[in-house]
Amino acid sequence: VKVTDLATPALVVDAAALEHNLSVMAEALPGTRLRPHVKAHKCSELAKEQLRRGPAGLTCSTIREVDGLVAAGIKGEFLLANEVLDATRLGELVAGGASILLAVDSEETLTAAIDGGVRQIVLDVNVGLPRCGIAPQKAGALAYKARKAGLDVRGVMGYEGHVTAMEVTKDRQAATATAMELLATAAADVGGEIISAGATANFHLNTVATEIQAGSYVFMDSAYGRMDLPFRQALHILATVISVNPRQGYAVADAGLKAMAMDHGNPEIDGSKVWFLSDEHTTFSSEELPVVGDRIRLTPGHIDPTVAYHDRIHILEGDRVVDTWPVDLRGW
Ligand SMILES: Cc1ncc(COP(=O)(O)O)c(C=O)c1O
């Protein structure tokens, strides 16, 4: 199959760029220094590729991701780095032999872990992002309660998501250090061997975490592309030019709001200026307008939600489709 045979819009991944990203990360964070986040790709085939390069575990954001990895026969230690109030499905997976760590940040989520049959937890600590996480100074007391209830408290996690959009490396580094001071304090109170944190933005700047939860590095996006990072844009949205208006100087491609996430702004098209998107259209201009039927590639602004809009990912070597991977970890 050739790339020209694919129906559009479609997610296409350049195999060489993906390989570059996987190997650069494996070299920077060997073995268990990386716990790749599968939410960026929601694809068990790619999770296998990540594990083949050294990590012993994966990070997940939904029960469905954990469930899907187990269903795909993947062996590893899965950290659900998110709060849940019904851990029954996770408990069933544990009973079936799966190795699962669950984040808790309150009495309620601790009770859910116990009631659901989860036996290993980490304390999720708030390190500055107004999202989940217990206050650092309260983590030790919750860990004490968890141990009294018989749980294995493996350590802490803290997601410094408020620093990941800072484009200047020095700013990102300083903000990471501040956040990680909070996490280190909590880690000292909680005990255990795990300090899990970090992202693609600071995989090389976070020196406190024992493991980094990076996800987007596999595919990248235009937001991360503006940062000083050693990863290549591996994923594009393939689209077809369906209309051209030479009088007004624009062309229209068949990928719109329903093919990509827009929370980080418009997608980019090399050599073109994107005007706006509609449900099923991207209107753009370029010095030399394409003709109807031309194929173009768009770089999405935010990779994770973009991938979750699609059923499959096509892997390309040049213009040959060498593999097609289902985005099988979608849903909840
Ligand atoms: C809990 C958690 N850890 C890590 C990440 C880092 O992911 P990425 O490397 O894609 O920025 C995220 C992203 O939102 C996250 O929610």
CSV table of C-alpha atoms and ligand atoms in Angstrom, one decimal:
chain,number,residue,atom,x,y,z
A,1,VAL,CA,0.0,0.0,0.0
A,2,LYS,CA,1.2,3.5,-0.9
A,3,VAL,CA,0.5,6.6,1.1
A,4,THR,CA,-1.4,7.9,-1.9
A,5,ASP,CA,-3.9,5.0,-1.5
A,6,LEU,CA,-4.9,6.1,2.0
A,7,ALA,CA,-8.3,7.6,2.6
A,8,THR,CA,-8.0,11.0,4.2
A,9,PRO,CA,-7.8,12.5,6.8
A,10,ALA,CA,-5.4,9.9,8.2
A,11,LEU,CA,-2.7,9.8,10.8
A,12,VAL,CA,0.7,9.0,9.3
A,13,VAL,CA,3.9,8.4,11.1
A,14,ASP,CA,7.3,8.5,9.6
A,15,ALA,CA,9.0,5.3,10.8
A,16,ALA,CA,12.5,6.8,10.8
A,17,ALA,CA,11.5,9.9,12.9
A,18,LEU,CA,9.7,7.6,15.4
A,19,GLU,CA,12.7,5.4,15.7
A,20,HIS,CA,14.9,8.5,16.2
A,21,ASN,CA,12.6,9.7,19.0
A,22,LEU,CA,12.4,6.2,20.7
A,23,SER,CA,16.2,5.7,20.6
A,24,VAL,CA,17.1,9.3,21.7
A,25,MET,CA,14.8,8.9,24.7
A,26,ALA,CA,16.1,5.4,25.5
A,27,GLU,CA,19.6,6.7,25.5
A,28,ALA,CA,18.8,9.7,27.7
A,29,LEU,CA,16.7,7.8,30.1
A,30,PRO,CA,17.8,4.1,30.1
A,31,GLY,CA,15.8,1.3,31.7
A,32,THR,CA,13.5,2.3,34.5
A,33,ARG,CA,14.5,6.0,34.3
A,34,LEU,CA,11.6,6.3,31.8
A,35,ARG,CA,8.0,5.2,32.4
A,36,PRO,CA,6.5,6.2,29.1
A,37,HIS,CA,3.0,7.7,29.1
A,38,VAL,CA,0.7,5.9,26.8
A,39,LYS,CA,-1.9,8.6,26.7
A,40,ALA,CA,0.0,10.4,24.0
A,41,HIS,CA,-0.6,7.5,21.5
A,42,LYS,CA,-3.2,5.1,23.0
A,43,CYS,CA,-1.7,2.4,20.9
A,44,SER,CA,-0.6,-1.0,22.4
A,45,GLU,CA,1.7,-1.7,19.4
A,46,LEU,CA,3.7,1.4,20.2
A,47,ALA,CA,3.7,0.6,23.9
A,48,LYS,CA,5.4,-2.7,23.0
A,49,GLU,CA,8.0,-0.7,21.0
A,50,GLN,CA,8.7,1.5,24.0
A,51,LEU,CA,9.1,-1.4,26.4
A,52,ARG,CA,11.4,-3.2,24.0
A,53,ARG,CA,13.8,-0.3,24.5
A,54,GLY,CA,14.2,-0.7,28.3
A,55,PRO,CA,11.5,0.6,30.5
A,56,ALA,CA,9.9,-1.9,33.0
A,57,GLY,CA,6.6,-0.1,33.1
A,58,LEU,CA,4.2,2.4,31.5
A,59,THR,CA,2.2,5.4,32.7
A,60,CYS,CA,-1.6,5.5,32.0
A,61,SER,CA,-4.2,8.2,32.4
A,62,THR,CA,-7.4,6.0,32.3
A,63,ILE,CA,-8.6,2.6,33.5
A,64,ARG,CA,-9.2,1.8,29.8
A,65,GLU,CA,-5.6,2.3,29.0
A,66,VAL,CA,-4.5,-0.1,31.7
A,67,ASP,CA,-7.2,-2.6,30.7
A,68,GLY,CA,-6.2,-2.4,27.0
A,69,LEU,CA,-2.5,-2.9,27.7
A,70,VAL,CA,-3.3,-6.0,29.8
A,71,ALA,CA,-5.7,-7.3,27.1
A,72,ALA,CA,-3.0,-6.8,24.5
A,73,GLY,CA,-0.8,-9.2,26.5
A,74,ILE,CA,1.7,-6.6,27.5
A,75,LYS,CA,3.7,-7.4,30.6
A,76,GLY,CA,5.0,-4.5,32.7
A,77,GLU,CA,4.2,-2.4,35.8
A,78,PHE,CA,1.4,0.0,34.9
A,79,LEU,CA,1.1,3.2,36.8
A,80,LEU,CA,-2.4,4.8,36.6
A,81,ALA,CA,-1.3,8.3,37.2
A,82,ASN,CA,-4.8,9.6,37.9
A,83,GLU,CA,-7.5,9.5,40.5
A,84,VAL,CA,-10.4,7.0,40.3
A,85,LEU,CA,-13.3,6.5,42.6
A,86,ASP,CA,-14.2,3.0,41.4
A,87,ALA,CA,-11.1,0.8,41.2
A,88,THR,CA,-13.0,-2.5,40.7
A,89,ARG,CA,-11.8,-3.1,37.2
A,90,LEU,CA,-8.3,-2.5,38.3
A,91,GLY,CA,-8.7,-4.9,41.2
A,92,GLU,CA,-9.9,-7.5,38.8
A,93,LEU,CA,-6.8,-7.0,36.7
A,94,VAL,CA,-4.6,-7.3,39.8
A,95,ALA,CA,-6.4,-10.5,40.7
A,96,GLY,CA,-5.7,-11.8,37.3
A,97,GLY,CA,-1.9,-11.2,37.8
A,98,ALA,CA,-1.4,-7.7,36.4
A,99,SER,CA,1.0,-5.4,38.2
A,100,ILE,CA,-0.7,-2.1,38.8
A,101,LEU,CA,0.2,1.0,40.8
A,102,LEU,CA,-2.6,3.5,41.4
A,103,ALA,CA,-2.3,7.2,42.3
A,104,VAL,CA,-4.3,8.4,45.3
A,105,ASP,CA,-4.6,11.9,46.7
A,106,SER,CA,-7.5,11.8,49.2
A,107,GLU,CA,-9.2,9.5,51.8
A,108,GLU,CA,-11.8,8.9,49.1
A,109,THR,CA,-9.4,7.7,46.5
A,110,LEU,CA,-7.5,5.6,49.1
A,111,THR,CA,-10.8,3.9,50.1
A,112,ALA,CA,-11.5,3.3,46.4
A,113,ALA,CA,-8.2,1.6,45.9
A,114,ILE,CA,-8.7,-0.6,49.0
A,115,ASP,CA,-12.3,-1.5,48.1
A,116,GLY,CA,-11.4,-2.2,44.5
A,117,GLY,CA,-8.7,-4.6,45.4
A,118,VAL,CA,-5.7,-2.6,44.3
A,119,ARG,CA,-2.7,-3.4,46.5
A,120,GLN,CA,0.0,-0.9,45.5
A,121,ILE,CA,-0.3,2.8,45.4
A,122,VAL,CA,1.7,6.0,45.0
A,123,LEU,CA,0.7,9.3,46.7
A,124,ASP,CA,-0.1,11.9,44.0
A,125,VAL,CA,1.3,15.2,45.3
A,126,ASN,CA,0.2,18.6,44.0
A,127,VAL,CA,3.4,20.4,42.8
A,128,GLY,CA,1.8,23.5,41.4
A,129,LEU,CA,-0.6,22.5,38.6
A,130,PRO,CA,-4.1,23.2,39.7
A,131,ARG,CA,-5.2,19.7,39.0
A,132,CYS,CA,-5.0,16.5,41.2
A,133,GLY,CA,-2.6,15.9,44.0
A,134,ILE,CA,-2.6,16.1,47.8
A,135,ALA,CA,-0.8,19.0,49.5
A,136,PRO,CA,2.9,18.0,50.0
A,137,GLN,CA,2.8,18.4,53.8
A,138,LYS,CA,-0.3,16.1,54.0
A,139,ALA,CA,1.1,13.2,51.9
A,140,GLY,CA,2.9,11.5,54.8
A,141,ALA,CA,-0.2,11.1,56.9
A,142,LEU,CA,-2.2,9.6,54.0
A,143,ALA,CA,0.6,7.2,53.3
A,144,TYR,CA,0.6,6.2,56.9
A,145,LYS,CA,-3.1,5.4,56.7
A,146,ALA,CA,-2.6,3.4,53.5
A,147,ARG,CA,0.1,1.3,55.1
A,148,LYS,CA,-2.1,0.7,58.1
A,149,ALA,CA,-4.8,-0.6,55.8
A,150,GLY,CA,-2.2,-3.0,54.4
A,151,LEU,CA,-1.4,-1.3,51.1
A,152,ASP,CA,2.1,-1.2,49.6
A,153,VAL,CA,3.0,2.5,49.3
A,154,ARG,CA,5.7,2.6,46.6
A,155,GLY,CA,6.4,6.3,46.7
A,156,VAL,CA,5.1,9.5,45.2
A,157,MET,CA,4.2,11.1,41.9
A,158,GLY,CA,3.7,14.8,41.0
A,159,TYR,CA,2.9,16.2,37.6
A,160,GLU,CA,4.4,19.6,37.0
A,161,GLY,CA,2.1,20.3,34.0
A,162,HIS,CA,2.2,24.0,34.7
A,163,VAL,CA,5.8,24.2,33.4
A,164,THR,CA,5.5,22.1,30.2
A,165,ALA,CA,4.3,25.0,28.0
A,166,MET,CA,7.2,27.3,29.0
A,167,GLU,CA,9.2,27.7,25.8
A,168,VAL,CA,12.4,29.2,27.3
A,169,THR,CA,14.5,26.2,28.6
A,170,LYS,CA,15.9,28.2,31.5
A,171,ASP,CA,12.4,29.1,32.8
A,172,ARG,CA,11.2,25.5,32.4
A,173,GLN,CA,14.3,24.3,34.3
A,174,ALA,CA,13.8,26.8,37.2
A,175,ALA,CA,10.0,26.0,37.5
A,176,THR,CA,10.7,22.3,37.4
A,177,ALA,CA,13.2,22.6,40.2
A,178,THR,CA,10.7,24.6,42.3
A,179,ALA,CA,8.0,21.9,41.7
A,180,MET,CA,10.4,19.1,42.5
A,181,GLU,CA,11.4,20.6,45.8
A,182,LEU,CA,7.8,20.1,46.8
A,183,LEU,CA,7.8,16.6,45.6
A,184,ALA,CA,11.1,15.7,47.3
A,185,THR,CA,9.7,17.0,50.6
A,186,ALA,CA,6.6,14.8,50.2
A,187,ALA,CA,8.8,11.8,49.1
A,188,ALA,CA,10.8,12.1,52.3
A,189,ASP,CA,7.6,11.9,54.4
A,190,VAL,CA,6.0,9.1,52.4
A,191,GLY,CA,8.9,6.8,51.8
A,192,GLY,CA,9.1,4.1,49.1
A,193,GLU,CA,11.4,4.0,46.2
A,194,ILE,CA,9.5,5.8,43.4
A,195,ILE,CA,9.5,9.5,42.6
A,196,SER,CA,7.5,9.7,39.4
A,197,ALA,CA,7.1,13.0,37.5
A,198,GLY,CA,8.2,14.9,34.4
A,199,ALA,CA,7.2,15.2,30.8
A,200,THR,CA,8.7,15.5,27.3
A,201,ALA,CA,9.3,19.2,28.0
A,202,ASN,CA,11.7,18.5,30.9
A,203,PHE,CA,12.8,14.9,30.6
A,204,HIS,CA,16.4,16.1,30.7
A,205,LEU,CA,15.8,18.9,33.3
A,206,ASN,CA,14.0,17.0,36.0
A,207,THR,CA,16.9,15.7,38.2
A,208,VAL,CA,14.7,14.8,41.2
A,209,ALA,CA,12.4,12.2,39.7
A,210,THR,CA,13.5,8.6,39.7
A,211,GLU,CA,11.4,8.1,36.6
A,212,ILE,CA,10.0,10.4,33.9
A,213,GLN,CA,6.5,10.1,32.6
A,214,ALA,CA,7.1,11.4,29.1
A,215,GLY,CA,4.6,10.7,26.4
A,216,SER,CA,4.5,13.2,23.5
A,217,TYR,CA,8.2,12.7,22.5
A,218,VAL,CA,7.2,9.7,20.4
A,219,PHE,CA,5.2,11.7,17.9
A,220,MET,CA,5.8,15.4,18.9
A,221,ASP,CA,3.5,18.3,17.9
A,222,SER,CA,4.0,22.0,16.9
A,223,ALA,CA,3.8,23.2,20.5
A,224,TYR,CA,6.7,21.0,21.6
A,225,GLY,CA,8.4,21.6,18.2
A,226,ARG,CA,9.0,25.2,19.3
A,227,MET,CA,11.1,24.0,22.2
A,228,ASP,CA,14.8,23.1,22.3
A,229,LEU,CA,14.2,19.4,22.3
A,230,PRO,CA,16.0,16.6,20.4
A,231,PHE,CA,12.9,15.0,19.0
A,232,ARG,CA,11.5,15.1,15.4
A,233,GLN,CA,8.0,15.6,14.2
A,234,ALA,CA,7.0,12.0,13.5
A,235,LEU,CA,3.2,12.2,13.1
A,236,HIS,CA,1.2,14.3,10.6
A,237,ILE,CA,-2.3,14.4,9.5
A,238,LEU,CA,-2.5,13.5,5.9
A,239,ALA,CA,-5.2,15.5,4.0
A,240,THR,CA,-6.4,16.0,0.5
A,241,VAL,CA,-6.9,19.3,-1.2
A,242,ILE,CA,-10.6,19.3,-2.1
A,243,SER,CA,-11.0,22.9,-3.4
A,244,VAL,CA,-8.9,25.7,-4.6
A,245,ASN,CA,-9.8,29.4,-4.9
A,246,PRO,CA,-7.1,31.1,-7.0
A,247,ARG,CA,-8.9,34.4,-7.2
A,248,GLN,CA,-8.9,34.8,-3.4
A,249,GLY,CA,-5.6,32.9,-3.0
A,250,TYR,CA,-6.5,30.0,-0.8
A,251,ALA,CA,-7.0,26.2,-0.8
A,252,VAL,CA,-9.1,23.9,1.3
A,253,ALA,CA,-8.0,20.5,2.7
A,254,ASP,CA,-10.3,17.8,4.0
A,255,ALA,CA,-9.1,17.7,7.6
A,256,GLY,CA,-10.8,19.9,10.1
A,257,LEU,CA,-11.8,20.3,13.7
A,258,LYS,CA,-13.0,16.7,13.8
A,259,ALA,CA,-9.6,15.3,12.8
A,260,MET,CA,-7.4,17.2,15.3
A,261,ALA,CA,-7.4,18.9,18.7
A,262,MET,CA,-7.2,22.7,18.6
A,263,ASP,CA,-6.5,23.7,22.2
A,264,HIS,CA,-2.9,24.6,21.3
A,265,GLY,CA,-4.0,26.5,18.2
A,266,ASN,CA,-4.1,25.9,14.5
A,267,PRO,CA,-2.2,23.1,12.9
A,268,GLU,CA,0.9,24.0,10.8
A,269,ILE,CA,1.4,23.3,7.1
A,270,ASP,CA,5.0,23.7,5.8
A,271,GLY,CA,5.3,26.7,3.6
A,272,SER,CA,1.7,27.7,4.1
A,273,LYS,CA,-0.4,30.0,6.3
A,274,VAL,CA,-3.4,28.3,7.9
A,275,TRP,CA,-6.4,30.7,7.9
A,276,PHE,CA,-9.0,28.7,9.9
A,277,LEU,CA,-10.6,25.3,10.4
A,278,SER,CA,-14.2,24.2,10.1
A,279,ASP,CA,-15.6,20.8,11.1
A,280,GLU,CA,-14.2,19.0,8.0
A,281,HIS,CA,-12.0,21.7,6.4
A,282,THR,CA,-8.7,23.5,6.8
A,283,THR,CA,-8.4,26.7,4.7
A,284,PHE,CA,-4.9,27.8,4.0
A,285,SER,CA,-2.8,29.9,1.6
A,286,SER,CA,0.7,29.5,0.2
A,287,GLU,CA,2.8,31.2,-2.4
A,288,GLU,CA,2.2,28.5,-4.9
A,289,LEU,CA,-1.3,27.1,-4.4
A,290,PRO,CA,-1.8,23.4,-4.7
A,291,VAL,CA,-4.2,21.8,-7.1
A,292,VAL,CA,-7.3,19.8,-6.3
A,293,GLY,CA,-6.3,16.3,-5.4
A,294,ASP,CA,-2.9,17.2,-4.0
A,295,ARG,CA,-2.0,15.5,-0.7
A,296,ILE,CA,-0.7,17.7,2.1
A,297,ARG,CA,0.5,17.1,5.7
A,298,LEU,CA,-0.6,19.0,8.8
A,299,THR,CA,1.3,19.2,12.0
A,300,PRO,CA,-1.2,19.2,14.9
A,301,GLY,CA,-0.8,21.6,17.8
A,302,HIS,CA,-1.5,19.0,20.5
A,303,ILE,CA,-0.7,15.4,19.9
A,304,ASP,CA,-2.5,13.5,22.6
A,305,PRO,CA,-6.1,14.5,22.0
A,306,THR,CA,-5.4,14.5,18.2
A,307,VAL,CA,-4.5,10.8,18.2
A,308,ALA,CA,-7.6,10.0,20.3
A,309,TYR,CA,-9.8,11.3,17.4
A,310,HIS,CA,-8.6,8.5,15.1
A,311,ASP,CA,-9.0,4.7,14.8
A,312,ARG,CA,-5.6,3.9,13.4
A,313,ILE,CA,-2.1,5.1,12.7
A,314,HIS,CA,-0.3,4.3,9.5
A,315,ILE,CA,3.4,3.8,9.7
A,316,LEU,CA,5.3,5.0,6.6
A,317,GLU,CA,8.8,4.3,5.1
A,318,GLY,CA,9.0,7.0,2.5
A,319,ASP,CA,5.7,6.7,0.7
A,320,ARG,CA,5.1,3.1,1.5
A,321,VAL,CA,2.7,2.1,4.3
A,322,VAL,CA,4.6,-0.6,6.1
A,323,ASP,CA,2.2,-1.1,9.1
A,324,THR,CA,-1.1,0.1,10.4
A,325,TRP,CA,-1.6,0.2,14.2
A,326,PRO,CA,-5.0,0.4,15.9
A,327,VAL,CA,-5.5,3.2,18.4
A,328,ASP,CA,-6.9,0.5,20.7
A,329,LEU,CA,-6.6,2.2,24.1
A,330,ARG,CA,-9.3,4.9,23.4
A,331,GLY,CA,-12.4,5.3,25.5
A,332,TRP,CA,-12.8,5.0,29.3
B,1,LIG,C1,0.3,12.7,34.7
B,1,LIG,C2,1.0,13.1,33.5
B,1,LIG,N1,2.3,12.8,33.5
B,1,LIG,C3,3.1,13.1,32.4
B,1,LIG,C4,2.6,13.8,31.4
B,1,LIG,C5,3.6,14.3,30.3
B,1,LIG,O1,3.2,14.0,29.0
B,1,LIG,P1,4.0,14.7,27.8
B,1,LIG,O2,5.4,14.1,27.8
B,1,LIG,O3,3.2,14.2,26.7
B,1,LIG,O4,4.0,16.2,27.9
B,1,LIG,C6,1.2,14.2,31.4
B,1,LIG,C7,0.7,15.0,30.3
B,1,LIG,O5,-0.3,15.6,30.3
B,1,LIG,C8,0.4,13.9,32.5
B,1,LIG,O6,-0.8,14.2,32.6
